[in-house]
């Protein structure tokens, strides 16, 4: 399985495959959810 950071290891490839986009999107979304949850919990 590819992690979002693995893309940086391949300098010769310019294309991002669908599963790379999925991995990046899931990583960003989960980070945003965690950050939002943290803010909500802290605000209460």
Short mmCIF file of C-alpha atoms in Angstrom, two decimals:
data_model
loop_
_atom_site.label_atom_id
_atom_site.label_comp_id
_atom_site.label_asym_id
_atom_site.label_seq_id
_atom_site.Cartn_x
_atom_site.Cartn_y
_atom_site.Cartn_z
CA UNK A 1 0.00 0.00 0.00
CA UNK A 2 1.15 3.52 -0.77
CA UNK A 3 1.32 6.25 1.79
CA UNK A 4 1.00 9.91 0.82
CA UNK A 5 4.72 10.42 1.52
CA UNK A 6 5.74 7.68 -0.91
CA UNK A 7 4.95 9.96 -3.86
CA UNK A 8 7.83 12.25 -2.87
CA UNK A 9 10.24 9.30 -3.07
CA UNK A 10 9.65 8.92 -6.83
CA UNK A 11 11.11 12.05 -8.48
CA UNK A 12 10.79 10.69 -12.03
CA UNK A 13 7.04 10.21 -11.95
CA UNK A 14 4.83 13.20 -12.61
CA UNK A 15 1.54 11.32 -12.55
CA UNK A 16 -0.52 10.69 -9.47
CA UNK A 17 -2.59 7.56 -9.70
CA UNK A 18 -6.13 7.29 -8.43
CA UNK A 19 -5.13 5.40 -5.30
CA UNK A 20 -2.53 8.08 -4.56
CA UNK A 21 -5.26 10.73 -4.70
CA UNK A 22 -7.47 8.53 -2.51
CA UNK A 23 -4.67 8.09 0.02
CA UNK A 24 -3.93 11.82 0.08
CA UNK A 25 -7.60 12.75 0.32
CA UNK A 26 -8.22 10.29 3.15
CA UNK A 27 -5.17 11.58 4.99
CA UNK A 28 -6.24 15.21 4.65
CA UNK A 29 -9.85 14.46 5.58
CA UNK A 30 -8.89 12.44 8.64
CA UNK A 31 -6.50 15.20 9.71
CA UNK A 32 -9.21 17.84 9.33
CA UNK A 33 -11.70 15.70 11.26
CA UNK A 34 -9.19 15.16 14.07
CA UNK A 35 -8.33 18.87 14.18
CA UNK A 36 -12.00 19.91 14.15
CA UNK A 37 -12.81 17.41 16.90
CA UNK A 38 -9.92 18.75 18.96
CA UNK A 39 -11.17 22.32 18.55
CA UNK A 40 -14.73 21.36 19.47
CA UNK A 41 -13.62 19.45 22.55
CA UNK A 42 -11.31 22.27 23.61
CA UNK A 43 -14.00 24.91 23.11
CA UNK A 44 -16.44 23.19 25.43
#
